[in-house]
GROMACS .gro file of C-alpha atoms in nm:
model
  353
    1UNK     CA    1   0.703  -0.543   2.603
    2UNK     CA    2   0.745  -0.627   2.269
    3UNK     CA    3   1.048  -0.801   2.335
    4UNK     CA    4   0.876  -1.079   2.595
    5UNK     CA    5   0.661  -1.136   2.276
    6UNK     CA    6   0.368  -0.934   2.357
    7UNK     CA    7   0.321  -0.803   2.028
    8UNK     CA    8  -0.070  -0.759   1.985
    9UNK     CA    9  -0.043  -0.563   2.358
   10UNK     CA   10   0.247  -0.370   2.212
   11UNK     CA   11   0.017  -0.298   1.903
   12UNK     CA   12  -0.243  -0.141   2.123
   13UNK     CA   13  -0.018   0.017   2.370
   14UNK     CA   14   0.186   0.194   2.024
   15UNK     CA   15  -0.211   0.363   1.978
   16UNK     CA   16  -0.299   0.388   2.329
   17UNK     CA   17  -0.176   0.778   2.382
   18UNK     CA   18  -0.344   0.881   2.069
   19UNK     CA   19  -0.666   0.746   2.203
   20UNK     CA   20  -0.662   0.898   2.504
   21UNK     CA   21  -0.670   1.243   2.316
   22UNK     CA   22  -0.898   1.147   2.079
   23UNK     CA   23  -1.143   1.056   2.395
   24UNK     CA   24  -1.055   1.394   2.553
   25UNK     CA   25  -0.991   1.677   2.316
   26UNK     CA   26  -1.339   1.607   2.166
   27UNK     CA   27  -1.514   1.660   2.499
   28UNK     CA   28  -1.293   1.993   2.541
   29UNK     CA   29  -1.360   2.124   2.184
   30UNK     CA   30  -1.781   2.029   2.154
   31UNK     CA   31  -1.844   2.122   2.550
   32UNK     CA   32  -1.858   2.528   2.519
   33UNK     CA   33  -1.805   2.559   2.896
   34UNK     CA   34  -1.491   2.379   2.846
   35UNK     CA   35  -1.405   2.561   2.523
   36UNK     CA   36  -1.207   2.830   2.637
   37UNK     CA   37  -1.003   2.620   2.827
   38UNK     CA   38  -0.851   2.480   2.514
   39UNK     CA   39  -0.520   2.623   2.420
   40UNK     CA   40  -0.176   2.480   2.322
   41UNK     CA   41   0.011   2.460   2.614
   42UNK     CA   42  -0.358   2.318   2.729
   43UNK     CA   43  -0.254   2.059   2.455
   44UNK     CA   44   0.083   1.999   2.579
   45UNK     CA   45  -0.084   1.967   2.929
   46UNK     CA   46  -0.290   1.651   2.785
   47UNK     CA   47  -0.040   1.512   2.539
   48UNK     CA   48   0.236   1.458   2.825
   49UNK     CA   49  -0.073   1.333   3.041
   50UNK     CA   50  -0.157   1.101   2.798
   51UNK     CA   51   0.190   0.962   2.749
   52UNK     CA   52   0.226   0.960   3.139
   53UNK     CA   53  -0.110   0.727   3.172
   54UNK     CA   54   0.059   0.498   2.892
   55UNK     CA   55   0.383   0.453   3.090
   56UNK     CA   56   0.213   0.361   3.397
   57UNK     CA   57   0.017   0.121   3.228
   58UNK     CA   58   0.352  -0.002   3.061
   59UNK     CA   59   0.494  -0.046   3.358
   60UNK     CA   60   0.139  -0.249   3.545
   61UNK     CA   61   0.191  -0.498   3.189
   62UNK     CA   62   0.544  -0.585   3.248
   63UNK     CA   63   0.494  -0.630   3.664
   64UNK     CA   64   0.192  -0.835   3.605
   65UNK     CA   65   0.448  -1.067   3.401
   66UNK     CA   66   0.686  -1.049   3.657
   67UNK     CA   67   0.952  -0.854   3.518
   68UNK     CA   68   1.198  -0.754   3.739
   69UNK     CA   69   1.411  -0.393   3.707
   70UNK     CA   70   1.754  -0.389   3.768
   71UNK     CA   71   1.930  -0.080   3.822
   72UNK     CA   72   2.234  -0.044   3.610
   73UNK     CA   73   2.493   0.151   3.655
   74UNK     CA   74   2.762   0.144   3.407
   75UNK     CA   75   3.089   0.199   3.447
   76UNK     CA   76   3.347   0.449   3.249
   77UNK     CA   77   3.465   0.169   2.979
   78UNK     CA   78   3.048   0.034   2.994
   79UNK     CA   79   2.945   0.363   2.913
   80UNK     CA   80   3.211   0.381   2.608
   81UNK     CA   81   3.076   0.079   2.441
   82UNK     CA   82   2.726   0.166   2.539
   83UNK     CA   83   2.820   0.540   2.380
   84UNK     CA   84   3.011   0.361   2.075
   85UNK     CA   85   2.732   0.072   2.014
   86UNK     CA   86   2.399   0.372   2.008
   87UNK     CA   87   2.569   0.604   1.822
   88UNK     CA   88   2.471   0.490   1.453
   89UNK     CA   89   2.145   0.439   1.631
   90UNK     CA   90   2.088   0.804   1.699
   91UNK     CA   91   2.283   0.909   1.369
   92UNK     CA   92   1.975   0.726   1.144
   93UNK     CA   93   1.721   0.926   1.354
   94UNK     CA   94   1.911   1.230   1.339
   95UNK     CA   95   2.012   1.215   0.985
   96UNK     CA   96   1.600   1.078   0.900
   97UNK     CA   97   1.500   1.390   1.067
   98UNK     CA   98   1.717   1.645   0.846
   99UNK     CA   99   1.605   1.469   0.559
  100UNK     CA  100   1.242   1.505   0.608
  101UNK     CA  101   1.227   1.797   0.791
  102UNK     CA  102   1.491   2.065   0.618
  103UNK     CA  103   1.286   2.090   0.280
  104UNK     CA  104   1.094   2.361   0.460
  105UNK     CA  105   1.415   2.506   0.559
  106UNK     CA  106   1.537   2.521   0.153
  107UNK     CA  107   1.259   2.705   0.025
  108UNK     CA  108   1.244   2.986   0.313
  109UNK     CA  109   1.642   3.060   0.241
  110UNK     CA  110   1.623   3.013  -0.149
  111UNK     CA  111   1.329   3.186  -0.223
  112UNK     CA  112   1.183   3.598  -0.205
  113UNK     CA  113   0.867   3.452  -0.073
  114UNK     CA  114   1.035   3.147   0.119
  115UNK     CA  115   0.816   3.164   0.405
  116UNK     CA  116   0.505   3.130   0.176
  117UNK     CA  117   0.594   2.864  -0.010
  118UNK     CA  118   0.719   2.707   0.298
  119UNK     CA  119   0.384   2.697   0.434
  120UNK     CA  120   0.180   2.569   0.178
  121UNK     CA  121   0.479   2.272   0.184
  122UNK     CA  122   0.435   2.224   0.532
  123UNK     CA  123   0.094   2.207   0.506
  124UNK     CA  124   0.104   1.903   0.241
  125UNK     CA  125   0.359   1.723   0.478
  126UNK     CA  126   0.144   1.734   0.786
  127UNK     CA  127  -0.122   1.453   0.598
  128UNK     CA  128   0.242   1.265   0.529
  129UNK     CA  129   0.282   1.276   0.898
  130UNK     CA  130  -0.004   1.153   0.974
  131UNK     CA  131  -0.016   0.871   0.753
  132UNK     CA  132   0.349   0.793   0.857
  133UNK     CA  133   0.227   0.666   1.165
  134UNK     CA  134   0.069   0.360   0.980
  135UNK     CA  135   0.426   0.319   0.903
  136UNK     CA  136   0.574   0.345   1.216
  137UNK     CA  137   0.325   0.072   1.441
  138UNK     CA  138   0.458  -0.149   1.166
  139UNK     CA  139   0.807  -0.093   1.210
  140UNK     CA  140   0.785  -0.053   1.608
  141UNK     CA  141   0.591  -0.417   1.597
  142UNK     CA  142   0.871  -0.532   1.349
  143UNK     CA  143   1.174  -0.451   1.487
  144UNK     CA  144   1.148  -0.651   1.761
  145UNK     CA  145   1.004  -0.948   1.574
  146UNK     CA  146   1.292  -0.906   1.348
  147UNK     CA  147   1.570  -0.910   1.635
  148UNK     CA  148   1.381  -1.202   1.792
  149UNK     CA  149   1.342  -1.431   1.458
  150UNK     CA  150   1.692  -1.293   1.302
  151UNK     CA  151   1.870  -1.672   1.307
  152UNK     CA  152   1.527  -1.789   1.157
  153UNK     CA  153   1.482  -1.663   0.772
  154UNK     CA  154   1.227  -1.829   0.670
  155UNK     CA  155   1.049  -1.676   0.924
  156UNK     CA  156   1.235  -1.348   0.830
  157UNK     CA  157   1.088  -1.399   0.468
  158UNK     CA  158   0.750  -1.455   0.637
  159UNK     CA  159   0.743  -1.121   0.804
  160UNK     CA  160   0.899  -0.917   0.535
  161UNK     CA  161   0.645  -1.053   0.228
  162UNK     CA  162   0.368  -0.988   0.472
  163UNK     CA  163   0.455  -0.632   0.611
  164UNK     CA  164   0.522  -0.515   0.315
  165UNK     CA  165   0.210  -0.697   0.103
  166UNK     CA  166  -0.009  -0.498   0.374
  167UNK     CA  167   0.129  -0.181   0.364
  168UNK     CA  168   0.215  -0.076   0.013
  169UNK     CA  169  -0.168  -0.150  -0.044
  170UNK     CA  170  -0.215   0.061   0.252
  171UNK     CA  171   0.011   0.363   0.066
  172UNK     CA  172  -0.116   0.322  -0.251
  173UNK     CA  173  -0.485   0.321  -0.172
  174UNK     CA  174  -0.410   0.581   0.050
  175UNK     CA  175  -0.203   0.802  -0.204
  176UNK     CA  176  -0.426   0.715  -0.472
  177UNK     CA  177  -0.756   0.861  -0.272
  178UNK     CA  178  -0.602   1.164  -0.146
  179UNK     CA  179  -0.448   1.236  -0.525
  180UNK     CA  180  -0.882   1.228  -0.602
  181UNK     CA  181  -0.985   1.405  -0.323
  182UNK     CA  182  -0.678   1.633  -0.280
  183UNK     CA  183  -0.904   1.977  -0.366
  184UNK     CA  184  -1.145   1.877  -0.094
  185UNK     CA  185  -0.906   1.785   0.192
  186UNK     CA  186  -0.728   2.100   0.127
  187UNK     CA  187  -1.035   2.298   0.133
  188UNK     CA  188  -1.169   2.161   0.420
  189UNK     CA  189  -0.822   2.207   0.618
  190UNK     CA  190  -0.749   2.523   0.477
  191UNK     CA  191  -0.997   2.779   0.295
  192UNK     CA  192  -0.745   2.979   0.143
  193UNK     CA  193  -0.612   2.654  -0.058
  194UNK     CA  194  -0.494   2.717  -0.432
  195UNK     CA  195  -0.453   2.459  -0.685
  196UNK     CA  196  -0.119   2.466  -0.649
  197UNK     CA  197  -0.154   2.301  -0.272
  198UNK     CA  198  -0.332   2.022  -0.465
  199UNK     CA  199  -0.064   1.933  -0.679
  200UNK     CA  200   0.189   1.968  -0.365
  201UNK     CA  201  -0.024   1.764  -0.118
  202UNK     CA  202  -0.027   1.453  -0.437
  203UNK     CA  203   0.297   1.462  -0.472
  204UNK     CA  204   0.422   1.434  -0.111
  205UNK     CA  205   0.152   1.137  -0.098
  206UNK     CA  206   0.302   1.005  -0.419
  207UNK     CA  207   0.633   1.021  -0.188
  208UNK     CA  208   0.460   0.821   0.086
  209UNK     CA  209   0.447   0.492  -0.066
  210UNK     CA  210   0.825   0.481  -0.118
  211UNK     CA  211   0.863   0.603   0.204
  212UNK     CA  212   0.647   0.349   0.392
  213UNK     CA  213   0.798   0.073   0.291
  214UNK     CA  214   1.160   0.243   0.418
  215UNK     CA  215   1.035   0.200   0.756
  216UNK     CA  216   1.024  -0.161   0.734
  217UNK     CA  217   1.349  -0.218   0.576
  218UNK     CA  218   1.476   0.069   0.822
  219UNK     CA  219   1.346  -0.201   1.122
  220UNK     CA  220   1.479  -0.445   0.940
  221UNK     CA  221   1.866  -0.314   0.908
  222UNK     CA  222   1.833  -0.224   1.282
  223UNK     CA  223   1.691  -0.546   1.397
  224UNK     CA  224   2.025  -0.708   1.209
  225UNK     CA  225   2.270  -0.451   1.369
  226UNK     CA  226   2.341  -0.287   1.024
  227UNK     CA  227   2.284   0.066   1.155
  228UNK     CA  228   2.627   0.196   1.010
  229UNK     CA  229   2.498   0.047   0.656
  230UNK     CA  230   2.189   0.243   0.723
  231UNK     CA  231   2.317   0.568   0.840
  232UNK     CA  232   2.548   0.550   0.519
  233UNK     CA  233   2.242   0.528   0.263
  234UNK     CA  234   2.092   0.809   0.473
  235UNK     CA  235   2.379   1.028   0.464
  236UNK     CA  236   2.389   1.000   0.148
  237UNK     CA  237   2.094   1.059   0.004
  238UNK     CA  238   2.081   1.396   0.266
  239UNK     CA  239   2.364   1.505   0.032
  240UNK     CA  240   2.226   1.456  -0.305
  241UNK     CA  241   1.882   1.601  -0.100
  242UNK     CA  242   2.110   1.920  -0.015
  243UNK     CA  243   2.234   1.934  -0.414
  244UNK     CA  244   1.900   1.908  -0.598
  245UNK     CA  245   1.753   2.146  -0.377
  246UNK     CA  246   2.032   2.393  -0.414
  247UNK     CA  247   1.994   2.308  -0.811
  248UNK     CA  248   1.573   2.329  -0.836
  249UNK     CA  249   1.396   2.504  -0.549
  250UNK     CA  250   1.513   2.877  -0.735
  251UNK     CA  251   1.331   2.742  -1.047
  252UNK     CA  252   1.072   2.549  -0.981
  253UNK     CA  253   0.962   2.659  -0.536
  254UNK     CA  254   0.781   2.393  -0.356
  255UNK     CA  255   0.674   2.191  -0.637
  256UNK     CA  256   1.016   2.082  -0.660
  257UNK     CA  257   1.036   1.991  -0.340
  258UNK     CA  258   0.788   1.823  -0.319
  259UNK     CA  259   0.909   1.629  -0.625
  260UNK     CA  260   1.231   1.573  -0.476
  261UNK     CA  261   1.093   1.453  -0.139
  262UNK     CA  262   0.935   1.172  -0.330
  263UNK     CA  263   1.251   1.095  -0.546
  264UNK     CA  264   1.485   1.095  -0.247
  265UNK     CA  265   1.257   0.806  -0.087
  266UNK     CA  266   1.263   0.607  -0.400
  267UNK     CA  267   1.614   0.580  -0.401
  268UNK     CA  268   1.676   0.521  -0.085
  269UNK     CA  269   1.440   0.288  -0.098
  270UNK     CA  270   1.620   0.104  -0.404
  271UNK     CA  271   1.956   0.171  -0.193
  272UNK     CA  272   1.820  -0.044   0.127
  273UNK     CA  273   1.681  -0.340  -0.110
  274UNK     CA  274   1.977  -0.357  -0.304
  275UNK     CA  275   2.180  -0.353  -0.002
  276UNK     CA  276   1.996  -0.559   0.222
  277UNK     CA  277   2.197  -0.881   0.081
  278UNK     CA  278   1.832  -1.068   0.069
  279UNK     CA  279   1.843  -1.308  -0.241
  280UNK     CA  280   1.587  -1.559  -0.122
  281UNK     CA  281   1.328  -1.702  -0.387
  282UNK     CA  282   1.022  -1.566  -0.224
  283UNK     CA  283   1.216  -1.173  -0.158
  284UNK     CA  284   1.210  -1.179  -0.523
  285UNK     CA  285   0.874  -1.278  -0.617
  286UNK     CA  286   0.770  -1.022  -0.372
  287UNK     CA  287   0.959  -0.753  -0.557
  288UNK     CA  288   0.826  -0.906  -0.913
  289UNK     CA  289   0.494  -0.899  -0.759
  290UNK     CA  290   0.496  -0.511  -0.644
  291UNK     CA  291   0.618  -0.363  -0.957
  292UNK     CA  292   0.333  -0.517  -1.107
  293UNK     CA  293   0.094  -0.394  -0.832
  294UNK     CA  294   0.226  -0.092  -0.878
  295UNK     CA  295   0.164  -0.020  -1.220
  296UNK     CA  296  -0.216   0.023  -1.089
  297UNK     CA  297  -0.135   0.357  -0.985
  298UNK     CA  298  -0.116   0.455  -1.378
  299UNK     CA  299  -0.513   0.383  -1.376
  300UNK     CA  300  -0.479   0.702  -1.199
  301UNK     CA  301  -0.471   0.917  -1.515
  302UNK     CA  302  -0.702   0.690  -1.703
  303UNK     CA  303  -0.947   0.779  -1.440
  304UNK     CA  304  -0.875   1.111  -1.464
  305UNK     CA  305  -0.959   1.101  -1.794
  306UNK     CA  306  -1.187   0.813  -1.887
  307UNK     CA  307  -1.369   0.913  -1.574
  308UNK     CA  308  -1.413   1.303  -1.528
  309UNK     CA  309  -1.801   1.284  -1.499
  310UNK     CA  310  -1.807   1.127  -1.210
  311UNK     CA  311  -1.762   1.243  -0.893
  312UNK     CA  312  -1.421   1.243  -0.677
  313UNK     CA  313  -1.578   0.972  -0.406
  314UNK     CA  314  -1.679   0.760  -0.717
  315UNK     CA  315  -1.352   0.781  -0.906
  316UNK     CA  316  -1.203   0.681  -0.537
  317UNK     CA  317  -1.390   0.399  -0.535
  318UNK     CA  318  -1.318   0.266  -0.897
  319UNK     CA  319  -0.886   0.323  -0.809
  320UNK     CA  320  -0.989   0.151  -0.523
  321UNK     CA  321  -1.145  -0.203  -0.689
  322UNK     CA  322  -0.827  -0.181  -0.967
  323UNK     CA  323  -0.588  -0.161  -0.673
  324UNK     CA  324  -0.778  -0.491  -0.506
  325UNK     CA  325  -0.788  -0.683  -0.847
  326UNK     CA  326  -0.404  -0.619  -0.897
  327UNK     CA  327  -0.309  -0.680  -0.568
  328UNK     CA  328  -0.459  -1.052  -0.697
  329UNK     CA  329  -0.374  -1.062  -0.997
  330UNK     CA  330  -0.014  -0.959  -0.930
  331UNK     CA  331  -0.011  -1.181  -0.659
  332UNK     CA  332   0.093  -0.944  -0.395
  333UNK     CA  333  -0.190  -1.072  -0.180
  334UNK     CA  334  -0.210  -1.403  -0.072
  335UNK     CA  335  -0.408  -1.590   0.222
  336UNK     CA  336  -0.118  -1.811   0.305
  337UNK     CA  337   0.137  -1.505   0.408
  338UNK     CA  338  -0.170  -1.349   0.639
  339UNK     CA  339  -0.154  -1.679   0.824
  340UNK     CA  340   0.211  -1.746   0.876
  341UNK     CA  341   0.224  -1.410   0.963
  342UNK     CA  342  -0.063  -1.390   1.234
  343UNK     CA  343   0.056  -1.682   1.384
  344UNK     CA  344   0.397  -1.519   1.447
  345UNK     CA  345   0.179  -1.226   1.606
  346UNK     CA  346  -0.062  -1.500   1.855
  347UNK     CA  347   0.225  -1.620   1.953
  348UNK     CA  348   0.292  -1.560   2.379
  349UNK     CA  349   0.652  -1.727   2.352
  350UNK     CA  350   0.875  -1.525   2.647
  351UNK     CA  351   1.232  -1.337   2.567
  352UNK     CA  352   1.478  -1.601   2.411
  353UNK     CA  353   1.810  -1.603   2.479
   0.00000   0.00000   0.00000
């Protein structure tokens, strides 16, 4: 869909499973009749519902524009170069997915009380999840407005300043609330939270700005068939995630891997920029312009300490007018790169050969 230059349906289509359940689980959790009906194969049940209802409306979209489905039905040397062209395609996802997910893994093998610390790790990574979905309708939107605008970089440049303008403001607003309001989120998701699953949950936040801007330049890599470069800066930095582990997690338990979650994303978020070969005048004004917005995440200890009589909502909302004035003054926000960029989005073009 995204590829006949539907973009604002695939937007809403990329949300539309997520709403369904948000519609129904409510009903099922509030109604007590239906309350005892709710279990988690119950949730399965709805989930692949949900996803079921967004196929068929996927596929009432693409009939209504009169795509037509061809059968295929590849042949032994097809299905080689089919096999040969995906395969650094699946190795990024695989090799994404042992990065983020074997942290967990570390601490239950390295540790006495592994499965402990495990948990209150786990616990901080489910709010990186869930904010990594931001991420993700950006990248899914991008990827195919990346392959279909790859011979065109200006309008490359356009996409990239714009994307990634948005959404480190996104991250950092985001990381910077949840580092205020870290003892209350925990509390209110889990009673039994220490202070300890405060520090954990800022840190893997920390970790998400980093991290949300690797799923654009991950879209971006993919959109420009440079998978293999990809899956190399992944594989590597799922080594030197396997050493630090091996070297920290005895000593210093989740905190350190939390710590080294973040760090891992940094680099490999230094790796893709330095490697993405992009030396164009505005690329580098945008990276100029978000080192300087980020240093607004230092007026996180100043409110810490400048501002400790106030309360965590009102220390939110003072991180939250520096972040706006820097994104100014730094020049990370401009009118001009909303424009070029919603204009790219309106526009109802079909597939381009």
């Amino acid at each position: 869909i995204s590829g006949l230059g539907l973009y604002r349906t695939d937007s809403l289509l990329s949300v539309l499973d997520r709403l369904f359940l948000l519609l129904v689980c409510p009903v099922f959790l509030y109604t007590e009749a239906l309350k005892p009906y709710v279990t988690i194969s119950w949730f399965v049940d709805v989930q692949t519902l949900s996803l079921i209802l967004c196929v068929l409306v996927c596929f009432a979209i693409l009939v209504r524009h009169r795509f037509h489905f061809r059968p295929l039905v590849p042949g032994l040397q097809k299905g080689r170069e089919i096999l040969r062209a995906g395969f650094p395609f699946a190795m990024v996802y695989l090799t994404y997915a042992a990065l983020t997910k074997s942290d967990s893994i570390w601490l239950v093998r390295l540790l006495e009380n592994g499965n402990e610390k495990a948990g209150e790790f786990t616990a901080s990574m489910r709010l990186y999840e869930a904010a990594s979905m931001i991420s993700l309708a950006f990248a899914t939107l991008l990827l195919s407005m990346f392959s279909r605008n790859h011979r065109e970089p200006e309008k490359i440049m356009v996409l990239l300043r714009s994307s990634l303008a948005l959404l480190l403001l996104i991250s950092v607003s985001l990381s910077g609330t949840v580092f205020f309001l870290s003892d209350r989120i925990n509390h209110f998701l889990y009673p039994a939270a220490t202070a300890e699953w405060n520090q954990l949950l800022s840190l893997v936040m920390f970790g998400f700005i980093p991290a949300s801007i690797n799923f654009i330049f991950g879209a971006y890599y993919q959109a420009l068939k440079r998978e293999r470069e990809l899956w190399w800066m992944y594989g590597s930095v799922l080594v030197l995630s396997v050493i630090l582990n091996l070297m920290f997690v005895p000593t210093y338990q989740a905190l350190g891997s939390a710590c080294i979650f973040g760090g891992l994303q940094l680099i490999l978020l230094i790796l893709q920029v330095v490697k993405s070969g992009l030396n164009h005048r505005d690329f580098n004004e945008l990276i100029r312009s978000s080192l300087v917005f980020c240093l607004s995440l230092g007026s996180l200890a100043l409110i810490s300490i400048g501002f400790s009589e106030l309360s965590d909502w009102s220390r939110v909302i003072v991180f939250l007018a520096i972040v706006l004035v820097m994104a100014l003054v730094s020049g990370l926000f401009k009118i001009s790169d909303w424009n070029g960029l919603i204009k790219l989005i309106g526009k109802k073009n079909g597939p381009q050969d």
